[in-house]
Structure formats: C-alpha cells, structure tokens
Amino acid sequence: MNHMPLFSIAILASIMTTQCFADDAMSHATPNKHQQMKDCRYKHQMQDVNLSKSELDRVCKDELKAQKQSGATPPPPKDAPKEPAQ
C-alpha cells in the first residue's frame, strides 16, 4: 500500500494552514515608520491636493516626531480586530 498521496495531502494542508495564519498576523501588525509616512502623506494629500511632495514630507515628519515625543500611538489599522469588552 502506497502512503505517498496521503502524506502529500497532509503536507499541502499544513502549508496552506500556516500561510493563512501568517497572512492574518501580518495584516494586523503595527505599521512601521515607512508605512506611517505613506499613510500620513495620503491623509494630508487628500485634505490639500496642492501640497508638494517635500511639503508633505515635512508635515508628516513633524507629525510623527510629535507623536513619538508625546508617546501617542497612531490609530490602529481599520481592519484590526476590536478589543473584547471586559
């Protein structure tokens, strides 16, 4: 009796399950500095389309610096799970 097809299916299923959990974990990660800058530029560009790239960079660097100094954290991603009520 050949167990190779059954073994292959088990390996494939475990790889797919691992990939699903890895994708879910990455989507809820805290954004890094680069992503925070991109989000900030996008937000400010939507508010004022006439800002140049250098102006957007300056505004966002100042904003992120102020957040870091005050200890404020950026808002969580919109697709992040909500904390359960206790």
mmCIF file of N, CA and C in Angstrom:
data_model
loop_
_atom_site.group_PDB
_atom_site.id
_atom_site.type_symbol
_atom_site.label_atom_id
_atom_site.label_comp_id
_atom_site.label_asym_id
_atom_site.label_seq_id
_atom_site.Cartn_x
_atom_site.Cartn_y
_atom_site.Cartn_z
ATOM 1 N N MET A 1 0.843 -1.174 0.000
ATOM 2 C CA MET A 1 0.000 0.000 0.000
ATOM 3 C C MET A 1 0.895 1.246 0.000
ATOM 4 N N ASN A 2 0.573 2.175 -0.859
ATOM 5 C CA ASN A 2 1.395 3.370 -1.019
ATOM 6 C C ASN A 2 0.786 4.525 -0.228
ATOM 7 N N HIS A 3 1.539 5.070 0.718
ATOM 8 C CA HIS A 3 1.057 6.162 1.566
ATOM 9 C C HIS A 3 1.498 7.535 1.061
ATOM 10 N N MET A 4 2.155 7.585 -0.087
ATOM 11 C CA MET A 4 2.678 8.850 -0.599
ATOM 12 C C MET A 4 1.576 9.870 -0.908
ATOM 13 N N PRO A 5 0.465 9.520 -1.560
ATOM 14 C CA PRO A 5 -0.573 10.530 -1.819
ATOM 15 C C PRO A 5 -1.171 11.093 -0.527
ATOM 16 N N LEU A 6 -1.382 10.258 0.462
ATOM 17 C CA LEU A 6 -1.933 10.714 1.732
ATOM 18 C C LEU A 6 -0.950 11.648 2.443
ATOM 19 N N PHE A 7 0.322 11.294 2.412
ATOM 20 C CA PHE A 7 1.356 12.126 3.020
ATOM 21 C C PHE A 7 1.444 13.480 2.299
ATOM 22 N N SER A 8 1.356 13.485 0.987
ATOM 23 C CA SER A 8 1.412 14.728 0.209
ATOM 24 C C SER A 8 0.244 15.644 0.543
ATOM 25 N N ILE A 9 -0.929 15.081 0.700
ATOM 26 C CA ILE A 9 -2.107 15.867 1.045
ATOM 27 C C ILE A 9 -1.938 16.483 2.433
ATOM 28 N N ALA A 10 -1.400 15.717 3.376
ATOM 29 C CA ALA A 10 -1.193 16.229 4.732
ATOM 30 C C ALA A 10 -0.191 17.383 4.733
ATOM 31 N N ILE A 11 0.880 17.250 3.988
ATOM 32 C CA ILE A 11 1.893 18.318 3.899
ATOM 33 C C ILE A 11 1.280 19.557 3.264
ATOM 34 N N LEU A 12 0.550 19.390 2.179
ATOM 35 C CA LEU A 12 -0.077 20.520 1.488
ATOM 36 C C LEU A 12 -1.072 21.239 2.414
ATOM 37 N N ALA A 13 -1.853 20.490 3.152
ATOM 38 C CA ALA A 13 -2.822 21.092 4.076
ATOM 39 C C ALA A 13 -2.115 21.887 5.168
ATOM 40 N N SER A 14 -1.020 21.374 5.693
ATOM 41 C CA SER A 14 -0.314 22.102 6.760
ATOM 42 C C SER A 14 0.334 23.375 6.223
ATOM 43 N N ILE A 15 0.836 23.345 5.006
ATOM 44 C CA ILE A 15 1.422 24.542 4.402
ATOM 45 C C ILE A 15 0.351 25.598 4.181
ATOM 46 N N MET A 16 -0.795 25.202 3.688
ATOM 47 C CA MET A 16 -1.874 26.150 3.438
ATOM 48 C C MET A 16 -2.375 26.759 4.746
ATOM 49 N N THR A 17 -2.491 25.959 5.789
ATOM 50 C CA THR A 17 -2.945 26.455 7.085
ATOM 51 C C THR A 17 -1.946 27.455 7.650
ATOM 52 N N THR A 18 -0.673 27.143 7.558
ATOM 53 C CA THR A 18 0.366 28.051 8.040
ATOM 54 C C THR A 18 0.313 29.364 7.289
ATOM 55 N N GLN A 19 0.131 29.317 5.983
ATOM 56 C CA GLN A 19 0.076 30.532 5.170
ATOM 57 C C GLN A 19 -1.124 31.397 5.569
ATOM 58 N N CYS A 20 -2.253 30.788 5.845
ATOM 59 C CA CYS A 20 -3.441 31.546 6.251
ATOM 60 C C CYS A 20 -3.191 32.299 7.550
ATOM 61 N N PHE A 21 -2.580 31.636 8.517
ATOM 62 C CA PHE A 21 -2.301 32.292 9.788
ATOM 63 C C PHE A 21 -1.240 33.366 9.633
ATOM 64 N N ALA A 22 -0.260 33.154 8.791
ATOM 65 C CA ALA A 22 0.790 34.150 8.581
ATOM 66 C C ALA A 22 0.201 35.401 7.935
ATOM 67 N N ASP A 23 -0.671 35.246 6.959
ATOM 68 C CA ASP A 23 -1.293 36.396 6.309
ATOM 69 C C ASP A 23 -2.129 37.187 7.308
ATOM 70 N N ASP A 24 -2.862 36.508 8.160
ATOM 71 C CA ASP A 24 -3.715 37.178 9.136
ATOM 72 C C ASP A 24 -2.870 37.970 10.135
ATOM 73 N N ALA A 25 -1.774 37.399 10.577
ATOM 74 C CA ALA A 25 -0.920 38.075 11.544
ATOM 75 C C ALA A 25 -0.290 39.317 10.934
ATOM 76 N N MET A 26 0.103 39.256 9.685
ATOM 77 C CA MET A 26 0.761 40.389 9.042
ATOM 78 C C MET A 26 -0.206 41.544 8.810
ATOM 79 N N SER A 27 -1.459 41.261 8.566
ATOM 80 C CA SER A 27 -2.399 42.337 8.272
ATOM 81 C C SER A 27 -2.727 43.172 9.504
ATOM 82 N N HIS A 28 -2.457 42.656 10.693
ATOM 83 C CA HIS A 28 -2.786 43.368 11.923
ATOM 84 C C HIS A 28 -1.546 43.894 12.638
ATOM 85 N N ALA A 29 -0.411 43.839 11.963
ATOM 86 C CA ALA A 29 0.829 44.288 12.581
ATOM 87 C C ALA A 29 0.835 45.807 12.740
ATOM 88 N N THR A 30 1.583 46.273 13.705
ATOM 89 C CA THR A 30 1.747 47.709 13.901
ATOM 90 C C THR A 30 2.515 48.268 12.705
ATOM 91 N N PRO A 31 2.027 49.353 12.132
ATOM 92 C CA PRO A 31 2.714 49.887 10.950
ATOM 93 C C PRO A 31 4.100 50.413 11.311
ATOM 94 N N ASN A 32 5.060 50.198 10.401
ATOM 95 C CA ASN A 32 6.399 50.708 10.642
ATOM 96 C C ASN A 32 6.472 52.174 10.211
ATOM 97 N N LYS A 33 7.638 52.780 10.394
ATOM 98 C CA LYS A 33 7.788 54.210 10.116
ATOM 99 C C LYS A 33 7.486 54.526 8.653
ATOM 100 N N HIS A 34 7.947 53.676 7.752
ATOM 101 C CA HIS A 34 7.705 53.897 6.321
ATOM 102 C C HIS A 34 6.204 53.903 6.015
ATOM 103 N N GLN A 35 5.487 52.931 6.570
ATOM 104 C CA GLN A 35 4.044 52.854 6.328
ATOM 105 C C GLN A 35 3.320 54.029 6.973
ATOM 106 N N GLN A 36 3.777 54.451 8.144
ATOM 107 C CA GLN A 36 3.165 55.605 8.799
ATOM 108 C C GLN A 36 3.345 56.859 7.946
ATOM 109 N N MET A 37 4.532 57.013 7.338
ATOM 110 C CA MET A 37 4.779 58.165 6.466
ATOM 111 C C MET A 37 3.855 58.113 5.247
ATOM 112 N N LYS A 38 3.711 56.934 4.656
ATOM 113 C CA LYS A 38 2.829 56.800 3.490
ATOM 114 C C LYS A 38 1.394 57.147 3.854
ATOM 115 N N ASP A 39 0.933 56.642 4.993
ATOM 116 C CA ASP A 39 -0.438 56.919 5.432
ATOM 117 C C ASP A 39 -0.638 58.410 5.700
ATOM 118 N N CYS A 40 0.358 59.019 6.326
ATOM 119 C CA CYS A 40 0.274 60.442 6.646
ATOM 120 C C CYS A 40 0.240 61.277 5.365
ATOM 121 N N ARG A 41 1.131 60.954 4.421
ATOM 122 C CA ARG A 41 1.146 61.690 3.142
ATOM 123 C C ARG A 41 -0.202 61.585 2.442
ATOM 124 N N TYR A 42 -0.739 60.383 2.425
ATOM 125 C CA TYR A 42 -2.023 60.164 1.761
ATOM 126 C C TYR A 42 -3.120 60.995 2.427
ATOM 127 N N LYS A 43 -3.146 60.968 3.761
ATOM 128 C CA LYS A 43 -4.169 61.707 4.514
ATOM 129 C C LYS A 43 -4.082 63.207 4.217
ATOM 130 N N HIS A 44 -2.879 63.758 4.269
ATOM 131 C CA HIS A 44 -2.712 65.192 4.049
ATOM 132 C C HIS A 44 -2.920 65.574 2.586
ATOM 133 N N GLN A 45 -2.571 64.675 1.687
ATOM 134 C CA GLN A 45 -2.773 64.967 0.269
ATOM 135 C C GLN A 45 -4.263 65.001 -0.063
ATOM 136 N N MET A 46 -5.048 64.166 0.611
ATOM 137 C CA MET A 46 -6.490 64.184 0.388
ATOM 138 C C MET A 46 -7.113 65.474 0.949
ATOM 139 N N GLN A 47 -6.504 66.017 1.995
ATOM 140 C CA GLN A 47 -7.015 67.247 2.588
ATOM 141 C C GLN A 47 -6.637 68.464 1.754
ATOM 142 N N ASP A 48 -5.430 68.447 1.174
ATOM 143 C CA ASP A 48 -4.957 69.586 0.381
ATOM 144 C C ASP A 48 -4.140 69.056 -0.790
ATOM 145 N N VAL A 49 -4.760 68.959 -1.944
ATOM 146 C CA VAL A 49 -4.110 68.379 -3.118
ATOM 147 C C VAL A 49 -3.001 69.266 -3.681
ATOM 148 N N ASN A 50 -2.886 70.501 -3.229
ATOM 149 C CA ASN A 50 -1.876 71.412 -3.753
ATOM 150 C C ASN A 50 -0.536 71.314 -3.036
ATOM 151 N N LEU A 51 -0.425 70.488 -2.002
ATOM 152 C CA LEU A 51 0.843 70.338 -1.289
ATOM 153 C C LEU A 51 1.849 69.578 -2.149
ATOM 154 N N SER A 52 3.083 70.050 -2.154
ATOM 155 C CA SER A 52 4.136 69.350 -2.897
ATOM 156 C C SER A 52 4.625 68.153 -2.077
ATOM 157 N N LYS A 53 5.400 67.293 -2.707
ATOM 158 C CA LYS A 53 5.918 66.119 -2.022
ATOM 159 C C LYS A 53 6.816 66.528 -0.854
ATOM 160 N N SER A 54 7.643 67.548 -1.056
ATOM 161 C CA SER A 54 8.533 67.988 0.029
ATOM 162 C C SER A 54 7.735 68.582 1.193
ATOM 163 N N GLU A 55 6.659 69.304 0.889
ATOM 164 C CA GLU A 55 5.809 69.846 1.956
ATOM 165 C C GLU A 55 5.120 68.716 2.726
ATOM 166 N N LEU A 56 4.644 67.697 1.982
ATOM 167 C CA LEU A 56 4.017 66.546 2.634
ATOM 168 C C LEU A 56 5.018 65.845 3.545
ATOM 169 N N ASP A 57 6.250 65.657 3.049
ATOM 170 C CA ASP A 57 7.280 65.001 3.850
ATOM 171 C C ASP A 57 7.560 65.784 5.129
ATOM 172 N N ARG A 58 7.685 67.098 5.010
ATOM 173 C CA ARG A 58 7.982 67.935 6.170
ATOM 174 C C ARG A 58 6.857 67.857 7.196
ATOM 175 N N VAL A 59 5.621 68.005 6.721
ATOM 176 C CA VAL A 59 4.462 67.964 7.622
ATOM 177 C C VAL A 59 4.386 66.616 8.333
ATOM 178 N N CYS A 60 4.578 65.541 7.580
ATOM 179 C CA CYS A 60 4.452 64.208 8.170
ATOM 180 C C CYS A 60 5.603 63.880 9.112
ATOM 181 N N LYS A 61 6.821 64.316 8.773
ATOM 182 C CA LYS A 61 7.942 64.095 9.685
ATOM 183 C C LYS A 61 7.697 64.816 11.002
ATOM 184 N N ASP A 62 7.220 66.050 10.916
ATOM 185 C CA ASP A 62 6.906 66.807 12.136
ATOM 186 C C ASP A 62 5.807 66.121 12.945
ATOM 187 N N GLU A 63 4.789 65.621 12.246
ATOM 188 C CA GLU A 63 3.669 64.961 12.918
ATOM 189 C C GLU A 63 4.123 63.681 13.616
ATOM 190 N N LEU A 64 4.925 62.859 12.927
ATOM 191 C CA LEU A 64 5.405 61.608 13.519
ATOM 192 C C LEU A 64 6.370 61.885 14.673
ATOM 193 N N LYS A 65 7.182 62.933 14.536
ATOM 194 C CA LYS A 65 8.101 63.302 15.613
ATOM 195 C C LYS A 65 7.311 63.722 16.854
ATOM 196 N N ALA A 66 6.258 64.507 16.660
ATOM 197 C CA ALA A 66 5.419 64.942 17.781
ATOM 198 C C ALA A 66 4.732 63.749 18.440
ATOM 199 N N GLN A 67 4.269 62.794 17.632
ATOM 200 C CA GLN A 67 3.639 61.592 18.186
ATOM 201 C C GLN A 67 4.637 60.803 19.023
ATOM 202 N N LYS A 68 5.865 60.693 18.515
ATOM 203 C CA LYS A 68 6.886 59.933 19.229
ATOM 204 C C LYS A 68 7.237 60.610 20.553
ATOM 205 N N GLN A 69 7.371 61.930 20.548
ATOM 206 C CA GLN A 69 7.723 62.660 21.759
ATOM 207 C C GLN A 69 6.602 62.615 22.792
ATOM 208 N N SER A 70 5.372 62.664 22.338
ATOM 209 C CA SER A 70 4.253 62.658 23.281
ATOM 210 C C SER A 70 3.880 61.253 23.733
ATOM 211 N N GLY A 71 4.438 60.261 23.043
ATOM 212 C CA GLY A 71 4.115 58.882 23.395
ATOM 213 C C GLY A 71 2.798 58.423 22.811
ATOM 214 N N ALA A 72 2.187 59.266 21.982
ATOM 215 C CA ALA A 72 0.923 58.895 21.341
ATOM 216 C C ALA A 72 1.202 57.848 20.272
ATOM 217 N N THR A 73 0.296 56.930 20.151
ATOM 218 C CA THR A 73 0.436 55.916 19.112
ATOM 219 C C THR A 73 -0.524 56.238 17.984
ATOM 220 N N PRO A 74 -0.131 55.885 16.767
ATOM 221 C CA PRO A 74 -1.042 56.127 15.658
ATOM 222 C C PRO A 74 -2.273 55.240 15.796
ATOM 223 N N PRO A 75 -3.384 55.633 15.217
ATOM 224 C CA PRO A 75 -4.583 54.802 15.324
ATOM 225 C C PRO A 75 -4.348 53.446 14.672
ATOM 226 N N PRO A 76 -4.992 52.403 15.188
ATOM 227 C CA PRO A 76 -4.798 51.072 14.610
ATOM 228 C C PRO A 76 -5.383 51.018 13.209
ATOM 229 N N PRO A 77 -4.917 50.051 12.415
ATOM 230 C CA PRO A 77 -5.476 49.897 11.078
ATOM 231 C C PRO A 77 -6.982 49.672 11.147
ATOM 232 N N LYS A 78 -7.687 50.089 10.116
ATOM 233 C CA LYS A 78 -9.148 49.984 10.137
ATOM 234 C C LYS A 78 -9.627 48.544 10.150
ATOM 235 N N ASP A 79 -8.813 47.611 9.648
ATOM 236 C CA ASP A 79 -9.229 46.216 9.620
ATOM 237 C C ASP A 79 -8.760 45.449 10.868
ATOM 238 N N ALA A 80 -8.192 46.144 11.848
ATOM 239 C CA ALA A 80 -7.730 45.486 13.077
ATOM 240 C C ALA A 80 -8.924 45.036 13.902
ATOM 241 N N PRO A 81 -8.788 43.889 14.567
ATOM 242 C CA PRO A 81 -9.896 43.411 15.390
ATOM 243 C C PRO A 81 -10.103 44.309 16.595
ATOM 244 N N LYS A 82 -11.326 44.442 17.006
ATOM 245 C CA LYS A 82 -11.672 45.259 18.161
ATOM 246 C C LYS A 82 -11.357 44.480 19.434
ATOM 247 N N GLU A 83 -10.960 45.201 20.479
ATOM 248 C CA GLU A 83 -10.700 44.581 21.776
ATOM 249 C C GLU A 83 -12.033 44.111 22.373
ATOM 250 N N PRO A 84 -12.080 42.908 22.927
ATOM 251 C CA PRO A 84 -13.321 42.459 23.546
ATOM 252 C C PRO A 84 -13.620 43.252 24.814
ATOM 253 N N ALA A 85 -14.885 43.546 25.055
ATOM 254 C CA ALA A 85 -15.310 44.283 26.245
ATOM 255 C C ALA A 85 -15.148 43.393 27.462
ATOM 256 N N GLN A 86 -14.684 43.990 28.552
ATOM 257 C CA GLN A 86 -14.479 43.182 29.764
ATOM 258 C C GLN A 86 -15.364 43.625 30.874
#
